Short mmCIF file of C-alpha atoms and ligand atoms in Angstrom, two decimals:
data_model
loop_
_atom_site.label_atom_id
_atom_site.label_comp_id
_atom_site.label_asym_id
_atom_site.label_seq_id
_atom_site.Cartn_x
_atom_site.Cartn_y
_atom_site.Cartn_z
CA UNK V 1186 0.00 0.00 0.00
CA UNK V 1187 2.90 2.28 0.86
CA UNK V 1188 4.06 2.52 -2.73
CA UNK V 1189 0.64 3.34 -4.21
CA UNK V 1190 -0.31 6.99 -4.50
CA UNK V 1191 -3.74 7.92 -3.22
CA UNK V 1192 -6.06 10.92 -3.40
CA UNK V 1193 -8.89 11.12 -0.85
CA UNK V 1194 -11.80 13.37 -1.83
CA UNK V 1195 -14.18 14.53 0.90
CA UNK V 1196 -17.56 15.82 -0.27
CA UNK V 1197 -18.98 18.57 1.90
CA UNK V 1198 -20.71 20.93 -0.50
CA UNK V 1199 -24.31 19.75 -0.14
CA UNK V 1200 -27.22 22.03 0.69
CA UNK V 1201 -28.27 19.96 3.72
CA UNK V 1202 -31.94 20.47 2.91
CA UNK V 1203 -33.10 17.64 5.13
CA UNK V 1204 -31.38 19.11 8.19
CA UNK V 1205 -33.67 22.15 7.96
CA UNK V 1206 -30.88 24.28 9.29
CA UNK V 1207 -29.42 27.74 8.87
CA UNK V 1208 -26.01 26.14 8.41
CA UNK V 1209 -24.41 23.33 6.46
CA UNK V 1210 -25.01 19.86 7.84
CA UNK V 1211 -21.30 19.12 8.14
CA UNK V 1212 -20.98 21.97 10.68
CA UNK V 1213 -23.41 20.28 13.05
CA UNK V 1214 -21.56 18.85 15.98
CA UNK V 1215 -20.95 15.38 17.30
CA UNK V 1216 -19.48 15.46 20.82
CA UNK V 1217 -18.94 19.19 20.40
CA UNK V 1218 -16.87 18.87 17.21
CA UNK V 1219 -18.24 19.64 13.72
CA UNK V 1220 -19.01 16.51 11.73
CA UNK V 1221 -16.53 17.48 9.03
CA UNK V 1222 -13.72 17.72 11.60
CA UNK V 1223 -14.41 14.15 12.71
CA UNK V 1224 -13.80 13.07 9.13
CA UNK V 1225 -10.64 15.11 8.57
CA UNK V 1226 -9.18 14.09 11.94
CA UNK V 1227 -9.66 10.46 11.04
CA UNK V 1228 -7.90 11.06 7.72
CA UNK V 1229 -5.01 12.72 9.55
CA UNK V 1230 -4.86 9.84 12.07
CA UNK V 1231 -4.62 7.22 9.32
CA UNK V 1232 -1.82 9.13 7.63
CA UNK V 1233 -3.63 10.43 4.53
CA UNK V 1234 -1.28 12.65 2.56
CA UNK V 1235 -3.29 14.05 -0.34
CA UNK V 1236 -6.80 15.11 0.52
CA UNK V 1237 -9.23 17.25 -1.46
CA UNK V 1238 -12.22 18.91 0.18
CA UNK V 1239 -15.19 19.91 -1.97
CA UNK V 1240 -16.99 22.93 -0.57
CA UNK V 1241 -20.25 24.63 -1.44
CA UNK V 1242 -22.69 25.86 1.18
CA UNK V 1243 -20.91 27.82 3.95
CA UNK V 1244 -17.61 27.17 2.19
CA UNK V 1245 -15.42 29.37 4.40
CA UNK V 1246 -16.79 28.10 7.69
CA UNK V 1247 -16.59 24.49 6.56
CA UNK V 1248 -12.99 24.99 5.37
CA UNK V 1249 -12.05 26.39 8.77
CA UNK V 1250 -13.84 23.66 10.67
CA UNK V 1251 -12.16 20.97 8.58
CA UNK V 1252 -8.60 22.16 9.18
CA UNK V 1253 -6.45 19.75 11.20
CA UNK V 1254 -2.76 20.03 11.95
CA UNK V 1255 -0.78 17.56 9.89
CA UNK V 1256 -3.31 17.21 7.06
CA UNK V 1257 -2.93 19.35 3.97
CA UNK V 1258 -6.36 19.87 2.47
CA UNK V 1259 -6.66 21.14 -1.06
CA UNK V 1260 -10.06 22.81 -1.39
CA UNK V 1261 -12.38 22.99 -4.41
CA UNK V 1262 -15.63 24.83 -4.87
CA UNK V 1263 -18.70 23.14 -6.29
CA UNK V 1264 -20.65 26.23 -7.25
CA UNK V 1265 -23.92 24.45 -8.04
CA UNK V 1266 -25.18 21.42 -6.17
CA UNK V 1267 -25.80 18.94 -8.95
CA UNK V 1268 -25.05 15.71 -7.12
CA UNK V 1269 -22.25 13.64 -5.67
CA UNK V 1270 -20.59 12.82 -9.01
CA UNK V 1271 -20.66 16.49 -9.98
CA UNK V 1272 -19.09 17.27 -6.59
CA UNK V 1273 -16.27 14.79 -7.20
CA UNK V 1274 -15.64 16.42 -10.57
CA UNK V 1275 -15.15 19.75 -8.82
CA UNK V 1276 -11.84 18.21 -7.70
CA UNK V 1277 -10.99 17.34 -11.30
CA UNK V 1278 -7.67 19.20 -11.21
CA UNK V 1279 -6.50 16.97 -8.36
CA UNK V 1280 -7.68 13.76 -10.05
CA UNK V 1281 -5.92 14.80 -13.26
CA UNK V 1282 -2.58 14.75 -11.48
CA UNK V 1283 -2.90 10.99 -11.68
CA UNK V 1284 -3.12 8.70 -8.65
CA UNK V 1285 -3.15 4.93 -8.30
CA UNK V 1286 -6.13 5.12 -5.94
CA UNK V 1287 -8.92 7.68 -5.71
CA UNK V 1288 -11.06 7.44 -2.58
CA UNK V 1289 -14.29 9.34 -2.07
CA UNK V 1290 -15.86 9.88 1.32
CA UNK V 1291 -18.72 12.06 2.51
CA UNK V 1292 -18.67 14.82 5.08
CA UNK V 1293 -21.93 13.50 6.49
CA UNK V 1294 -20.46 10.10 7.40
CA UNK V 1295 -18.57 11.27 10.49
CA UNK V 1296 -17.86 8.05 12.38
CA UNK V 1297 -15.82 6.51 9.63
CA UNK V 1298 -12.62 4.83 10.79
CA UNK V 1299 -9.47 3.99 8.85
CA UNK V 1300 -10.41 0.31 8.44
CA UNK V 1301 -12.84 0.59 5.49
CA UNK V 1302 -10.45 2.88 3.61
CA UNK V 1303 -7.68 0.36 4.04
CA UNK V 1304 -9.92 -2.54 3.00
CA UNK V 1305 -10.99 -0.65 -0.14
CA UNK V 1306 -7.43 0.19 -1.10
CA UNK V 1307 -6.38 -3.42 -0.66
CA UNK V 1308 -9.05 -4.42 -3.17
CA UNK V 1309 -7.76 -1.83 -5.65
CA UNK V 1310 -4.23 -3.09 -5.25
CA UNK V 1311 -5.54 -6.62 -5.86
CA UNK V 1312 -6.68 -5.40 -9.29
CA UNK V 1313 -10.33 -4.38 -8.83
CA UNK V 1314 -11.39 -1.11 -10.47
CA UNK V 1315 -14.26 0.14 -8.33
CA UNK V 1316 -14.72 -0.82 -4.69
CA UNK V 1317 -17.89 0.14 -2.84
CA UNK V 1318 -18.03 0.03 0.94
CA UNK V 1319 -21.38 -1.41 1.85
CA UNK V 1320 -23.07 -2.26 5.11
CA UNK V 1321 -25.98 -4.25 6.38
CA UNK V 1322 -28.72 -2.37 8.26
CA UNK V 1323 -32.24 -2.87 9.52
CA UNK V 1324 -33.00 0.80 8.74
CA UNK V 1325 -32.09 1.17 5.06
CA UNK V 1326 -34.40 4.13 4.40
CA UNK V 1327 -32.57 6.95 2.65
CA UNK V 1328 -29.54 4.94 1.60
CA UNK V 1329 -28.64 3.72 -1.85
CA UNK V 1330 -29.21 -0.07 -2.06
CA UNK V 1331 -26.60 -2.48 -3.36
CA UNK V 1332 -28.12 -4.44 -6.23
CA UNK V 1333 -26.39 -7.80 -6.44
CA UNK V 1334 -26.83 -10.80 -8.69
CA UNK V 1335 -25.11 -14.04 -7.78
CA UNK V 1336 -23.15 -12.20 -5.11
CA UNK V 1337 -21.85 -9.72 -7.69
CA UNK V 1338 -22.50 -5.99 -7.30
CA UNK V 1339 -24.21 -4.76 -10.46
CA UNK V 1340 -25.64 -1.37 -9.47
CA UNK V 1341 -26.43 1.00 -6.64
CA UNK V 1342 -30.00 2.20 -6.65
CA UNK V 1343 -30.93 5.40 -4.84
CA UNK V 1344 -34.01 5.17 -2.64
CA UNK V 1345 -36.06 7.50 -4.87
CA UNK V 1346 -35.31 5.47 -7.97
CA UNK V 1347 -35.73 2.06 -6.38
CA UNK V 1348 -38.65 -0.30 -6.95
CA UNK V 1349 -40.74 -1.59 -4.06
CA UNK V 1350 -38.73 -4.80 -4.12
CA UNK V 1351 -35.37 -3.05 -4.28
CA UNK V 1352 -36.31 -0.93 -1.28
CA UNK V 1353 -36.54 -4.10 0.78
CA UNK V 1354 -32.80 -4.68 0.27
CA UNK V 1355 -30.94 -4.12 3.54
CA UNK V 1356 -27.43 -4.01 2.12
CA UNK V 1357 -26.64 -0.33 1.56
CA UNK V 1358 -24.05 2.00 0.14
CA UNK V 1359 -22.02 3.78 2.81
CA UNK V 1360 -20.85 6.43 0.36
CA UNK V 1361 -17.23 5.39 0.69
CA UNK V 1362 -15.96 4.44 -2.71
CA UNK V 1363 -12.56 3.63 -4.15
CA UNK V 1364 -11.77 3.97 -7.84
CA UNK V 1365 -8.77 2.90 -9.87
CA UNK V 1366 -7.14 6.31 -10.33
CA UNK V 1367 -6.17 5.59 -13.93
CA UNK V 1368 -9.83 5.13 -14.89
CA UNK V 1369 -11.47 7.59 -12.52
CA UNK V 1370 -11.91 10.59 -14.79
CA UNK V 1371 -13.02 8.60 -17.76
CA UNK V 1372 -15.71 6.80 -15.70
CA UNK V 1373 -16.86 9.92 -13.86
CA UNK V 1374 -17.26 11.90 -17.06
CA UNK V 1375 -19.81 9.43 -18.34
CA UNK V 1376 -22.18 9.78 -15.38
CA UNK V 1377 -25.46 11.43 -16.40
CA UNK V 1378 -28.40 12.86 -14.47
CA UNK V 1379 -31.30 10.82 -15.73
CA UNK V 1380 -32.91 9.95 -12.39
CA UNK V 1381 -35.68 11.00 -10.00
CA UNK V 1382 -33.66 13.91 -8.60
CA UNK V 1383 -32.05 15.00 -11.86
CA UNK V 1384 -28.64 14.83 -10.16
CA UNK V 1385 -25.30 13.37 -11.17
CA UNK V 1386 -25.08 10.35 -8.88
CA UNK V 1387 -21.61 9.08 -8.07
CA UNK V 1388 -23.19 5.71 -7.46
CA UNK V 1389 -23.88 5.32 -11.21
CA UNK V 1390 -20.18 4.62 -11.61
CA UNK V 1391 -20.93 1.01 -10.69
CA UNK V 1392 -23.11 0.30 -13.72
CA UNK V 1393 -20.85 2.28 -16.05
CA UNK V 1394 -17.73 0.38 -14.97
CA UNK V 1395 -19.61 -2.91 -15.13
CA UNK V 1396 -20.73 -2.20 -18.70
CA UNK V 1397 -17.07 -1.77 -19.62
CA UNK V 1398 -16.32 -5.17 -18.15
CA UNK V 1399 -14.39 -3.66 -15.25
CA UNK V 1400 -14.15 -5.44 -11.94
CA UNK V 1401 -16.54 -3.89 -9.44
CA UNK V 1402 -16.79 -5.27 -5.91
CA UNK V 1403 -18.20 -4.37 -2.53
CA UNK V 1404 -16.61 -4.70 0.88
CA UNK V 1405 -18.62 -4.82 4.09
CA UNK V 1406 -18.18 -2.38 6.94
CA UNK V 1407 -19.99 -2.23 10.24
CA UNK V 1408 -23.01 0.08 10.27
CA UNK V 1409 -21.70 1.95 13.31
CA UNK V 1410 -18.63 3.03 11.31
CA UNK V 1411 -20.40 4.29 8.22
CA UNK V 1412 -23.77 5.55 9.38
CA UNK V 1413 -24.77 8.71 7.50
CA UNK V 1414 -26.44 11.87 8.75
CA UNK V 1415 -29.17 13.50 6.69
CA UNK V 1416 -31.49 14.80 9.40
CA UNK V 1417 -31.44 15.62 13.09
CA UNK V 1418 -32.84 12.28 14.19
CA UNK V 1419 -29.84 10.62 12.53
CA UNK V 1420 -27.56 13.21 14.12
CA UNK V 1421 -28.81 12.08 17.53
CA UNK V 1422 -28.24 8.42 16.65
CA UNK V 1423 -24.66 9.20 15.55
CA UNK V 1424 -24.06 11.14 18.76
CA UNK V 1425 -25.25 8.13 20.74
CA UNK V 1426 -22.93 5.77 18.89
CA UNK V 1427 -19.99 8.14 19.34
CA UNK V 1428 -20.70 8.46 23.07
CA UNK V 1429 -20.98 4.69 23.50
CA UNK V 1430 -17.72 4.14 21.68
CA UNK V 1431 -15.79 6.73 23.69
CA UNK V 1432 -17.25 5.72 27.06
CA UNK V 1433 -16.27 2.16 26.36
CA UNK V 1434 -12.69 3.20 25.52
CA UNK V 1435 -12.45 5.24 28.70
CA UNK V 1436 -13.85 2.50 30.94
CA UNK V 1437 -11.46 -0.02 29.45
CA UNK V 1438 -8.64 2.45 30.13
CA UNK V 1439 -9.56 2.59 33.84
CA UNK V 1440 -12.34 5.15 34.33
CA UNK V 1441 -15.29 4.04 36.48
CA UNK V 1442 -18.78 5.03 35.40
CA UNK V 1443 -21.71 3.89 37.50
CA UNK V 1444 -24.28 4.58 34.79
CA UNK V 1445 -22.27 5.08 31.59
CA UNK V 1446 -25.34 5.74 29.45
CA UNK V 1447 -25.97 8.93 31.45
CA UNK V 1448 -22.47 10.38 30.97
CA UNK V 1449 -21.90 12.75 28.04
CA UNK V 1450 -18.37 13.34 26.85
CA UNK V 1451 -16.85 15.93 24.60
CA UNK V 1452 -14.53 14.98 21.73
CA UNK V 1453 -11.55 16.13 23.81
CA UNK V 1454 -12.53 15.05 27.35
CA UNK V 1455 -9.48 13.61 29.10
CA UNK V 1456 -10.19 11.32 32.04
CA UNK V 1457 -7.29 9.58 33.79
CA UNK V 1458 -7.48 6.04 35.13
CA UNK V 1459 -9.19 5.82 38.52
CA UNK V 1460 -11.46 8.75 37.90
CA UNK V 1461 -14.97 7.91 39.11
CA UNK V 1462 -18.07 9.34 37.49
CA UNK V 1463 -21.42 9.02 39.19
CA UNK V 1464 -24.58 9.16 37.06
CA UNK V 1465 -25.59 12.16 34.93
CA UNK V 1466 -22.39 14.03 34.27
CA UNK V 1467 -22.02 16.30 31.23
CA UNK V 1468 -18.65 17.36 29.84
CA UNK V 1469 -18.37 20.31 27.47
CA UNK V 1470 -15.12 20.91 25.59
CA UNK V 1471 -11.73 21.35 27.23
CA UNK V 1472 -11.93 19.23 30.37
CA UNK V 1473 -9.08 17.27 31.96
CA UNK V 1474 -9.62 15.15 35.04
CA UNK V 1475 -6.69 13.57 36.85
CA UNK V 1476 -6.45 10.25 38.65
CA UNK V 1477 -8.61 9.56 41.65
CA UNK V 1478 -10.98 12.50 41.24
CA UNK V 1479 -14.63 11.75 41.94
CA UNK V 1480 -17.32 13.55 39.99
CA UNK V 1481 -20.55 13.05 41.87
CA UNK V 1482 -23.97 12.92 40.26
CA UNK V 1483 -25.47 15.73 38.17
CA UNK V 1484 -22.49 17.91 37.26
CA UNK V 1485 -22.03 20.16 34.23
CA UNK V 1486 -18.35 20.74 33.45
CA UNK V 1487 -16.61 22.61 30.63
CA UNK V 1488 -13.16 24.15 30.13
CA UNK V 1489 -12.02 22.91 33.54
CA UNK V 1490 -8.90 21.26 34.96
CA UNK V 1491 -9.62 18.93 37.81
CA UNK V 1492 -6.57 17.63 39.65
CA UNK V 1493 -5.96 14.36 41.44
CA UNK V 1494 -8.01 13.44 44.48
CA UNK V 1495 -10.59 16.19 44.10
CA UNK V 1496 -14.30 15.86 44.71
CA UNK V 1497 -16.85 17.65 42.56
CA UNK V 1498 -20.61 17.84 43.10
CA UNK V 1499 -23.20 16.50 43.32
CA UNK V 1500 -24.90 19.27 41.31
CA UNK V 1501 -21.81 21.37 40.61
CA UNK V 1502 -21.19 23.54 37.59
CA UNK V 1503 -17.60 24.15 36.53
CA UNK V 1504 -17.21 26.71 33.78
CA UNK V 1505 -14.23 27.65 31.59
CA UNK V 1506 -11.09 28.48 33.52
CA UNK V 1507 -12.06 26.55 36.65
CA UNK V 1508 -8.92 24.89 37.98
CA UNK V 1509 -9.32 22.62 40.95
CA UNK V 1510 -5.98 21.70 42.48
CA UNK V 1511 -5.22 18.43 44.24
CA UNK V 1512 -7.52 17.42 47.05
CA UNK V 1513 -9.82 20.41 46.72
CA UNK V 1514 -13.57 20.12 46.90
CA UNK V 1515 -16.43 21.87 45.12
CA UNK V 1516 -19.73 20.66 46.48
CA UNK V 1517 -23.42 20.86 45.77
CA UNK V 1518 -25.01 23.79 43.97
CA UNK V 1519 -21.69 25.59 43.51
CA UNK V 1520 -20.59 27.36 40.34
CA UNK V 1521 -16.90 28.02 39.66
CA UNK V 1522 -15.66 30.08 36.70
CA UNK V 1523 -12.17 31.30 35.81
CA UNK V 1524 -10.90 30.54 39.28
CA UNK V 1525 -8.07 28.67 40.98
CA UNK V 1526 -9.13 26.51 43.88
CA UNK V 1527 -5.82 25.67 45.57
CA UNK V 1528 -4.81 22.40 47.26
CA UNK V 1529 -7.24 21.20 49.87
CA UNK V 1530 -9.54 24.24 49.63
CA UNK V 1531 -13.25 23.63 50.10
CA UNK V 1532 -16.18 25.32 48.41
CA UNK V 1533 -18.86 23.06 49.72
CA UNK V 1534 -22.31 24.52 49.40
CA UNK V 1535 -24.30 26.93 47.24
CA UNK V 1536 -21.47 29.31 46.27
CA UNK V 1537 -20.45 31.28 43.21
CA UNK V 1538 -16.70 31.66 42.79
CA UNK V 1539 -15.86 33.59 39.61
CA UNK V 1540 -12.67 35.40 38.52
CA UNK V 1541 -11.04 34.42 41.78
CA UNK V 1542 -8.25 32.56 43.50
CA UNK V 1543 -8.93 30.57 46.62
CA UNK V 1544 -5.81 29.76 48.68
CA UNK V 1545 -4.71 26.37 49.93
CA UNK V 1546 -6.91 24.84 52.62
CA UNK V 1547 -9.23 27.85 52.63
CA UNK V 1548 -12.84 27.19 53.59
CA UNK V 1549 -15.60 28.96 51.73
CA UNK V 1550 -18.81 28.92 53.73
CA UNK V 1551 -22.22 28.13 52.34
CA UNK V 1552 -23.74 30.77 50.11
CA UNK V 1553 -20.55 32.79 49.55
CA UNK V 1554 -20.67 34.91 46.41
CA UNK V 1555 -17.79 36.62 44.65
CA UNK V 1556 -19.44 39.73 43.22
CA UNK V 1557 -17.17 39.90 40.19
CA UNK V 1558 -19.22 42.05 37.84
CA UNK V 1559 -20.00 45.71 38.33
CA UNK V 1560 -22.25 45.90 35.30
CA UNK V 1561 -19.38 46.89 33.00
CA UNK V 1562 -16.20 45.09 34.01
CA UNK V 1563 -15.19 41.87 35.70
CA UNK V 1564 -12.92 42.08 38.77
CA UNK V 1565 -10.90 39.54 40.73
CA UNK V 1566 -11.26 38.25 44.24
CA UNK V 1567 -8.18 36.84 45.97
CA UNK V 1568 -8.68 34.69 49.01
CA UNK V 1569 -5.54 33.69 50.97
CA UNK V 1570 -4.43 30.32 52.26
CA UNK V 1571 -6.39 28.92 55.21
CA UNK V 1572 -8.85 31.84 55.10
CA UNK V 1573 -12.33 31.15 56.43
CA UNK V 1574 -15.22 32.88 54.75
CA UNK V 1575 -18.36 32.74 56.87
CA UNK V 1576 -21.61 31.66 55.31
CA UNK V 1577 -23.63 33.98 53.14
CA UNK V 1578 -20.83 36.49 52.57
CA UNK V 1579 -20.64 38.72 49.53
CA UNK V 1580 -17.08 39.53 48.45
CA UNK V 1581 -17.30 42.62 46.25
CA UNK V 1582 -14.42 42.52 43.76
CA UNK V 1583 -11.79 43.74 43.34
CA UNK V 1584 -10.98 42.59 46.83
CA UNK V 1585 -8.37 40.55 48.72
CA UNK V 1586 -8.75 38.46 51.84
CA UNK V 1587 -5.38 37.75 53.49
CA UNK V 1588 -4.00 34.39 54.63
CA UNK V 1589 -5.52 32.96 57.82
CA UNK V 1590 -8.23 35.65 57.95
CA UNK V 1591 -11.78 35.15 58.94
CA UNK V 1592 -14.82 36.86 57.48
CA UNK V 1593 -17.88 36.80 59.67
CA UNK V 1594 -21.00 35.16 58.34
CA UNK V 1595 -23.35 37.47 56.46
CA UNK V 1596 -20.66 40.07 55.67
CA UNK V 1597 -20.55 42.22 52.56
CA UNK V 1598 -16.83 42.78 52.09
CA UNK V 1599 -15.94 45.79 49.96
CA UNK V 1600 -12.42 46.54 51.24
CA UNK V 1601 -9.33 44.35 51.50
CA UNK V 1602 -8.90 42.26 54.65
CA UNK V 1603 -5.24 41.84 55.71
CA UNK V 1604 -3.71 38.53 56.79
CA UNK V 1605 -4.53 37.07 60.23
CA UNK V 1606 -7.51 39.40 60.72
CA UNK V 1607 -11.17 39.09 61.55
CA UNK V 1608 -13.61 41.14 59.47
CA UNK V 1609 -17.24 41.88 60.24
CA UNK V 1610 -19.28 43.79 57.68
CA UNK V 1611 -22.83 43.39 58.82
CA UNK V 1612 -25.17 45.22 61.09
CA UNK V 1613 -24.92 44.40 64.76
CA UNK V 1614 -27.75 42.39 66.22
CA UNK V 1615 -30.02 44.24 68.57
CA UNK V 1616 -32.34 42.47 70.92
CA UNK V 1617 -35.06 44.36 72.78
CA UNK V 1618 -37.18 42.95 75.52
CA UNK V 1619 -40.84 42.70 74.73
CA UNK V 1620 -42.99 44.18 77.44
C1 LIG Y 1014 -25.52 9.28 -0.62
C2 LIG Y 1014 -25.44 8.18 -1.68
C3 LIG Y 1014 -26.16 6.95 -1.18
C4 LIG Y 1014 -25.55 6.51 0.14
C5 LIG Y 1014 -25.53 7.65 1.16
C6 LIG Y 1014 -24.68 7.25 2.34
C7 LIG Y 1014 -25.30 9.22 -3.88
C8 LIG Y 1014 -26.07 9.60 -5.11
N1 LIG Y 1014 -26.02 8.65 -2.91
O1 LIG Y 1014 -26.89 9.62 -0.47
O2 LIG Y 1014 -26.07 5.90 -2.12
O3 LIG Y 1014 -26.26 5.40 0.65
O4 LIG Y 1014 -24.95 8.83 0.58
O5 LIG Y 1014 -24.75 8.18 3.38
O6 LIG Y 1014 -24.10 9.43 -3.83
N2 LIG Y 1014 -22.69 16.60 -1.70
C9 LIG Y 1014 -21.96 17.55 -2.37
N3 LIG Y 1014 -22.49 18.09 -3.50
C10 LIG Y 1014 -23.69 17.71 -4.03
C11 LIG Y 1014 -24.40 16.72 -3.33
C12 LIG Y 1014 -23.88 16.18 -2.18
O7 LIG Y 1014 -20.86 17.90 -1.96
O8 LIG Y 1014 -24.07 18.24 -5.08
C13 LIG Y 1014 -22.12 16.02 -0.46
C14 LIG Y 1014 -22.96 16.31 0.77
O9 LIG Y 1014 -22.48 17.46 1.45
C15 LIG Y 1014 -22.76 15.07 1.62
C16 LIG Y 1014 -22.43 13.98 0.62
O10 LIG Y 1014 -22.07 14.63 -0.59
O11 LIG Y 1014 -21.67 15.21 2.52
C17 LIG Y 1014 -23.61 13.05 0.38
O12 LIG Y 1014 -24.72 13.79 -0.11
P1 LIG Y 1014 -26.19 13.51 0.40
O13 LIG Y 1014 -27.10 14.45 -0.29
O14 LIG Y 1014 -26.23 13.45 1.87
O15 LIG Y 1014 -26.43 12.04 -0.20
P2 LIG Y 1014 -27.38 10.90 0.38
O16 LIG Y 1014 -28.76 11.17 -0.05
O17 LIG Y 1014 -27.11 10.70 1.80
MG1 LIG Y 1015 -26.09 11.82 3.18
#
């Protein structure tokens, strides 16, 4: 395989009509990452060198979303959406350079792995001219069906053009196709648009190559690897498959999940071995959790670093820039944003800590609020090591509380408190005898 040149063409120009969306389908996200980026990352991971991306709707945004370090993507514009074969021909200049193998894959088939590409290329190197990646499914609606006689692939029939009987076929076209690069242009040029949609269907290449006596074969892939996304119900199914796959990988690598089906991961969530997740935890992008941390039930976490031996939740929200250092604790109904919670510090109940630093072993009492926003700007709150903030205190930023200091419960702190001090900022209690 090493000595065969290969061009991989990714089609992402479509209008995405069935998504009923204000943006291109391939920009819709799976695990927080646009569908098209899942495809291009996989190509980069399997060492693809020459890749062409065909753009149409939302071309600039799709181009940006598709960029991955280490993969050079040559882009082509399909100015009118006239079908998948027409889209491939938009990359004509690349095909004309002459490759041994030409692979086509679709931007709306985001879970594809390297395996089917490799299998298809092996068939080309064994001398076949067109290799279709097919799959077996119990929900064939919407897919092109593989028409086979005596085990030989003779055509691919699109749903709209299929007869009643053909629609009952459960072996479908994944959209991944490999073509002998020496024949590709000649075959593609002969594809017409005489079908129900009036489009140039790439899938017609099968019948055209067959008529020339070329060798056309299909290779089977697993449905979970090649499932396509045409509407939002399918998007949700793909998300579910992605989540299942990733949760499984993480559990096998040492992460405990009590109810894995209730945990939602982002494409980049990093969980170390011996992390424990209780039920109903959601990870947005940019989260790292180190060994031994326990995330209790019902937490929403994004953009956060959670060090070893920490405890989070239940019912905690960690927002971007939250950094929990080793052994610290953020408990129930607390929100932490852009804040350092140093070693062993505790924010246990009903607090908001934003744009702040909390010193080592400090204790933040229930209901403490850092008032970080004055309506125009955000300001910082610095709380020293071993400080004790009494319950229901408001710390009006910018403000500093020194090491070892104590703030009395119910205080509204507007001025700095030095180290080793005791601050009261509340009205004194008066008690009057009733007659
Ligand atoms: C296509 C296949 C079908 C297969 C299914 C697998 C054809 C004719 N049909 O159908 O056999 O079972 O994928 O998911 O190929 N695109 C363009 N320009 C166009 C049209 C489409 O770039 O003019 C792109 C789309 O952005 C998309 C991909 O090609 O990423 C597939 O197009 P789509 O309209 O989704 O085709 P399907 O109906 O899913
Ligand atoms: Mg599709």
